[in-house]
Tab-separated table of C-alpha atoms in Angstrom:
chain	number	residue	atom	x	y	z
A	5	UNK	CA	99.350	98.817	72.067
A	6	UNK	CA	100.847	97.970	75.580
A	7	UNK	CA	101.315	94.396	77.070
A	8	UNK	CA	102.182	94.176	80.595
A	9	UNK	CA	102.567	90.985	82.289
A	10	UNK	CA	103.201	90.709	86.482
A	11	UNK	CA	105.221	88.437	87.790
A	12	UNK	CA	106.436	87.566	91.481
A	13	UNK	CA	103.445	87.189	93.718
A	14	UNK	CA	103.049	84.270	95.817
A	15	UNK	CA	102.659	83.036	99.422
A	16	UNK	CA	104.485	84.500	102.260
A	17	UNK	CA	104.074	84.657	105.788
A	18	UNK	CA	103.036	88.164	107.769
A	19	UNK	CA	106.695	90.095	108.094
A	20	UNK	CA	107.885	88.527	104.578
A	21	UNK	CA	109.295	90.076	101.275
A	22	UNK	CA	108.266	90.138	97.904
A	23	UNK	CA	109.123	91.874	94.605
A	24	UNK	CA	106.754	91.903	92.066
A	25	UNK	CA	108.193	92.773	88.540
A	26	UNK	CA	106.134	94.019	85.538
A	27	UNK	CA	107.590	93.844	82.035
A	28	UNK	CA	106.246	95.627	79.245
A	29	UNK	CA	106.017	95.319	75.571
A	30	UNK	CA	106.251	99.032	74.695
A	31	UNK	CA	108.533	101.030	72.680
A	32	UNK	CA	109.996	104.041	74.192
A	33	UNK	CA	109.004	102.650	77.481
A	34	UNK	CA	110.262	105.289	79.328
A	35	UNK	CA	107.572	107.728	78.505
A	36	UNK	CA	104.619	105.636	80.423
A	37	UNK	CA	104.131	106.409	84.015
A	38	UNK	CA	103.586	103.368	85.332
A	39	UNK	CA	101.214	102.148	88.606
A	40	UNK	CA	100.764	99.328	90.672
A	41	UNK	CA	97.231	98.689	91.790
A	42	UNK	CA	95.817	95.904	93.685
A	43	UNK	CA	92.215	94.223	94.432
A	44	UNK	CA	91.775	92.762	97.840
A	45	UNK	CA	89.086	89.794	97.913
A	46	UNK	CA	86.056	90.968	97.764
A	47	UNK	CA	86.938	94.706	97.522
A	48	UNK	CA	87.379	97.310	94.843
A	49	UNK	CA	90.657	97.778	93.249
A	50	UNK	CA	92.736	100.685	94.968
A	51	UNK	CA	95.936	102.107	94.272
A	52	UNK	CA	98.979	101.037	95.749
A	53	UNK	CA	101.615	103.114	93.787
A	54	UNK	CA	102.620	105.192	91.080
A	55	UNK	CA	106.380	106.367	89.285
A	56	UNK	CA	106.551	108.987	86.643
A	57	UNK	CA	107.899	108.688	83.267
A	58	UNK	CA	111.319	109.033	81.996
A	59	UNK	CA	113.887	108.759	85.024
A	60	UNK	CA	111.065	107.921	87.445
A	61	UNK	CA	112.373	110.971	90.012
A	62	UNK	CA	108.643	111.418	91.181
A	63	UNK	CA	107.266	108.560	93.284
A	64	UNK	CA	103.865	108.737	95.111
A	65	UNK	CA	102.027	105.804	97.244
A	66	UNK	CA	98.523	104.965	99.421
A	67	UNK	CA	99.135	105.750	103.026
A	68	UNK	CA	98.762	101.907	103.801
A	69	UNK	CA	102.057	100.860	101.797
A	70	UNK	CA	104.051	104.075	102.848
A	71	UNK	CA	106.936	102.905	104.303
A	72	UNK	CA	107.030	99.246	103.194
A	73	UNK	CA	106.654	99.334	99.723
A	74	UNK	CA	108.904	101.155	96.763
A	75	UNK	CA	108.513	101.697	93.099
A	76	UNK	CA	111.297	101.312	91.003
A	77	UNK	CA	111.916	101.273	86.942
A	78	UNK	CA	114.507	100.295	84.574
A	79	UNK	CA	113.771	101.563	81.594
A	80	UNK	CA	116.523	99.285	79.635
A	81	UNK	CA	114.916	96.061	81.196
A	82	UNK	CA	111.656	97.802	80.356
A	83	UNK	CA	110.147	97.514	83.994
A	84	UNK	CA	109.164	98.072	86.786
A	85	UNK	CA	109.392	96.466	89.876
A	86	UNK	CA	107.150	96.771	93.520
A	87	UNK	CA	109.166	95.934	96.670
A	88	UNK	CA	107.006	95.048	99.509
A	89	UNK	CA	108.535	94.209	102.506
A	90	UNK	CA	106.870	93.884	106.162
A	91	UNK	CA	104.085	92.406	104.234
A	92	UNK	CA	100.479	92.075	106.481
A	93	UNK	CA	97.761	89.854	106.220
A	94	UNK	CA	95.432	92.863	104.536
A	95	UNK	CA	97.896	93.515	102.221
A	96	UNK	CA	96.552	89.852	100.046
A	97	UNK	CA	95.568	90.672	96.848
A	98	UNK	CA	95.541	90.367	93.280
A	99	UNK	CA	98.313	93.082	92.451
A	100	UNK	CA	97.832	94.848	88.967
A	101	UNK	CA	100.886	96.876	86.864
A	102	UNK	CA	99.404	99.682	84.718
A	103	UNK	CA	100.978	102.172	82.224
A	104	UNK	CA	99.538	105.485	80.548
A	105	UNK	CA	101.064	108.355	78.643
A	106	UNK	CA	99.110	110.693	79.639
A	107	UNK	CA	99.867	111.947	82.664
A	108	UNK	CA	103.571	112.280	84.072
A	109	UNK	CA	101.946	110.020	86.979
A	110	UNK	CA	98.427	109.345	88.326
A	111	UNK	CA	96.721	107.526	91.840
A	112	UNK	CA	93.873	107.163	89.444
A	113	UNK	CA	92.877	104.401	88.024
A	114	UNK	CA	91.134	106.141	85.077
A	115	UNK	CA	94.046	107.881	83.970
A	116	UNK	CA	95.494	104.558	83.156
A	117	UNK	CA	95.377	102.607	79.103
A	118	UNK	CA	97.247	99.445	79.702
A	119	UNK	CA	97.049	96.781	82.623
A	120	UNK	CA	98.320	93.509	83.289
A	121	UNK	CA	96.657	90.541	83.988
A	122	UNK	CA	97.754	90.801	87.649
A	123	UNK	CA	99.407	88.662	89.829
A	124	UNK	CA	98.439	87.179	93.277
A	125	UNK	CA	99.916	87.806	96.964
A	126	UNK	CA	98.635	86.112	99.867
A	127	UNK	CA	100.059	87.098	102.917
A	128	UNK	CA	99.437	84.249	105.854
A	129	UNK	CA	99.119	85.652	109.447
């Protein structure tokens, strides 16, 4: 069993920063891809992005985040971490941290075992 727990959101005005961190409870943490996802209000959840296991070489992200937002790990911290930056007003959400070990990486929810309980970003235009 896998615990994740976000941490980082918050309020920030359109054109801000934020890094959201998710820290996770598993052993040999560095075989889990790992993804973020988020829910916008009253929306579905989408994906946001994805890092492969191991040395995390293999990144992959929505077309709406390209360019603003990175993936990173550290596998000794056991985390991973989402840097936004140039953050938007559509980009408010409930942001969710999910792990599997099934798939060296995955934009699909499905593919994913283990989620956090998510964390919030508001983004005020």
């Amino acid at each position: 069993q896998v615990q994740l727990v976000e941490s980082g959101g918050g309020l920030v005005q359109a054109g801000g920063s934020l890094r959201l961190s998710c820290l996770a409870s598993a052993r040999a943490f560095g075989r889990y891809a790992m993804g973020w996802f988020r829910q916008p209000p009253g929306k579905e959840r989408e994906f946001v992005a994805t890092i492969s296991w191991s040395g995390g070489t293999i990144t992959d992200y929505a077309d709406s985040v390209k360019g603003r937002f990175t993936i990173s790990r550290d596998n000794a911290r056991n985390t991973v971490f989402l840097q936004m930056v140039s953050l938007k007003s559509e980009d408010t959400a409930v942001y969710y941290c999910a792990a599997t070990e099934n798939t060296w990486a995955s934009k699909r929810d499905e593919d994913y075992d283990y989620w956090g309980q998510g964390t919030q970003v508001t983004v005020s235009s």
